[in-house]
Amino acid sequence: MKKNVLFSVGAILLSTACGSAGSHEAEEPGLAQERAALYGDITRVTGDVPCPSGYVMASPEDAQAYQGAACGNLASWDIARLSGSGAMRGPGYGCNISSFEANPLGHTLCKDPSTMTFLRATGDSPCGPGKTLLTAQEASARRSEVCAKLASWDIARLEDGGTMKGPGYGCTISTWDTQGVGHALCKSLN
């Protein structure tokens, strides 16, 4: 009996203590979609739930086509639901994509089929066609809106070598930062 109790307590401790150390774990379902979608169309929602209004579940094909962007929106050990019962695993798992996953999952990758004004993109300056980096002045003028697009510990590139740090750093903006960064804040040219 003592072994069973200790095993049960140990299993409970492991299940609560071994989750991702990222900031995403404390989010309520549906709040993560408020962050910018990578390349304008993929975002992460907490929980294995249907996507919020205005979003649709990303397909395995979407995740494959934008693998770096989609995976960059996941914490290291996330496994996110894709449409058709598919799944994408976070960077800790090598960003693998599967067409079928029977287990309930902790997250869902959703995409916004329309163009977004502000985007969170993976890499140091990957805005792509039709987009450009946000300036430090634009980020400063809309600080709370833009900062909400970043995860707690993100550091994102701005135009002319600046950066904006996520909420964990206090949403600070630097006009010049020479360090390599993991994200970029982009806007549509439209």
C-alpha atoms as one frame of an Amber mdcrd trajectory, in Angstrom:
protein
   0.000   0.000   0.000   2.807   2.400   0.906   4.464   1.815  -2.493   1.176
   2.533  -4.300   0.659   5.793  -2.415   4.241   6.916  -3.053   3.950   6.006
  -6.728   0.693   7.949  -7.027   2.188  11.014  -5.334   5.304  10.731  -7.510
   3.203  10.453 -10.665   1.195  13.519  -9.671   4.374  15.485  -8.967   5.879
  14.441 -12.290   2.749  15.367 -14.208   2.657  18.836 -12.653   6.387  19.567
 -12.552   7.574  18.287 -15.911   5.625  20.621 -18.160   7.253  23.261 -20.332
   9.019  26.024 -18.454   7.786  28.460 -21.091   5.301  31.201 -20.422   2.607
  29.504 -22.470   1.561  27.000 -19.820  -0.393  29.408 -17.620  -2.553  30.750
 -20.428  -6.292  30.317 -20.482  -7.726  28.538 -23.547  -8.216  31.020 -26.351
  -5.787  33.713 -25.133  -2.805  32.560 -27.163  -4.573  33.397 -30.419  -4.236
  37.062 -29.465  -0.548  36.789 -30.259   0.288  37.529 -33.846   0.072  34.651
 -36.254   3.382  33.666 -37.783   3.645  34.868 -41.377   0.101  36.111 -40.976
  -1.630  32.815 -40.637  -0.588  30.419 -37.872  -1.055  30.926 -34.145  -1.011
  28.732 -31.030  -4.092  28.194 -28.842  -3.835  26.586 -25.414  -5.723  23.306
 -25.126  -6.933  20.728 -27.621  -9.930  22.889 -28.496 -11.661  24.242 -31.567
 -10.142  27.469 -32.859 -11.647  30.792 -31.791 -13.915  32.845 -34.025 -12.150
  34.003 -37.192  -9.564  31.214 -37.071  -9.454  27.726 -38.543  -7.280  24.798
 -37.547  -4.007  24.651 -39.465  -3.645  21.505 -41.551  -0.598  19.226 -41.606
   0.060  20.709 -45.075   0.010  24.261 -43.622   2.407  23.200 -40.870   4.704
  21.552 -43.433   4.661  24.562 -45.783   5.501  26.951 -42.913   7.276  24.456
 -40.663   9.800  26.891 -39.194   7.155  29.513 -38.526   4.630  27.071 -37.077
   7.200  25.312 -34.912   8.574  28.642 -33.729   5.160  29.367 -32.241   5.343
  26.266 -30.015   7.198  25.845 -26.739   9.932  23.177 -26.800   7.795  20.294
 -25.557   4.369  21.299 -26.931   2.372  18.931 -29.087  -0.324  20.850 -30.956
  -3.443  19.593 -32.729  -3.709  20.059 -36.504  -6.823  19.494 -38.605  -7.800
  15.945 -39.535  -6.471  14.643 -36.177  -2.910  15.610 -37.108  -0.290  16.991
 -34.729   2.867  19.065 -34.721   5.517  18.625 -32.066   7.570  21.549 -30.729
  11.291  22.199 -31.210  12.278  19.794 -28.421  10.799  16.987 -30.515  12.374
  18.204 -33.765   9.222  19.941 -35.089   7.837  16.644 -36.371   4.434  16.649
 -38.078   2.098  13.658 -38.081  -1.176  13.185 -39.922  -2.760  11.310 -36.992
  -2.497  11.639 -33.214  -5.147   9.880 -31.097  -4.159  11.334 -27.707  -5.668
  14.564 -26.352  -3.183  17.395 -26.830  -2.245  20.519 -24.931  -2.445  22.998
 -27.786  -3.991  23.667 -31.186  -2.354  25.442 -34.123  -4.847  27.778 -35.763
  -4.555  30.020 -38.779  -6.195  33.300 -39.649  -7.188  33.071 -43.305  -7.171
  36.872 -43.632  -4.120  39.144 -43.601  -3.027  40.476 -40.231  -1.563  43.927
 -39.708   1.105  42.884 -37.167   2.874  39.546 -37.466   5.221  37.555 -35.275
   7.734  35.839 -37.542  10.488  33.355 -36.732  14.089  34.299 -37.431  16.047
  37.533 -37.294  14.488  39.380 -40.258  12.191  37.089 -42.272   9.252  39.358
 -43.052   8.915  38.105 -46.597   7.138  39.578 -49.619   4.568  42.305 -48.958
   5.788  42.854 -45.396   8.404  44.982 -43.652   9.834  45.307 -40.165   8.030
  47.549 -37.697   9.963  50.656 -36.670  10.814  51.371 -33.041   8.527  54.418
 -33.240   5.577  52.308 -34.474   6.192  49.707 -31.773   6.411  52.434 -29.129
   3.204  54.156 -30.271   1.281  50.869 -29.998   3.382  49.242 -27.270   0.670
  47.209 -25.490  -0.879  45.944 -28.747   2.471  44.989 -30.262   3.867  43.507
 -27.035   0.801  41.244 -26.803   2.045  39.604 -30.018   5.160  38.353 -28.204
   5.601  35.479 -25.767   6.969  36.482 -22.343  10.648  35.978 -23.126  10.689
  36.747 -26.867  13.096  39.320 -28.254  11.994  40.517 -31.699  13.857  42.473
 -34.385  12.607  45.933 -35.401  13.648  48.048 -38.394  17.087  49.716 -38.380
  18.553  47.257 -35.862  16.172  47.840 -32.962  14.450  45.209 -30.814  11.342
  44.824 -28.704  11.366  42.476 -25.734   8.296  40.523 -24.613   6.184  41.023
 -21.479   8.633  39.097 -19.283  11.187  41.831 -19.974   8.653  44.648 -19.513
   7.975  45.253 -23.245  11.142  47.333 -23.548  12.149  48.786 -26.910  15.748
  49.418 -27.997  16.544  51.494 -31.072  19.827  49.598 -31.579  20.627  46.029
 -30.529  23.428  43.971 -32.098  22.476  40.603 -30.567  20.935  37.929 -32.770
  17.256  37.472 -31.957  14.716  34.703 -32.463  11.787  36.694 -33.856  10.871
  39.728 -35.911   7.897  42.083 -35.711   6.530  42.652 -39.187   3.682  44.629
 -40.706   1.873  44.352 -44.004   2.749  46.951 -46.608  -0.951  47.268 -47.518
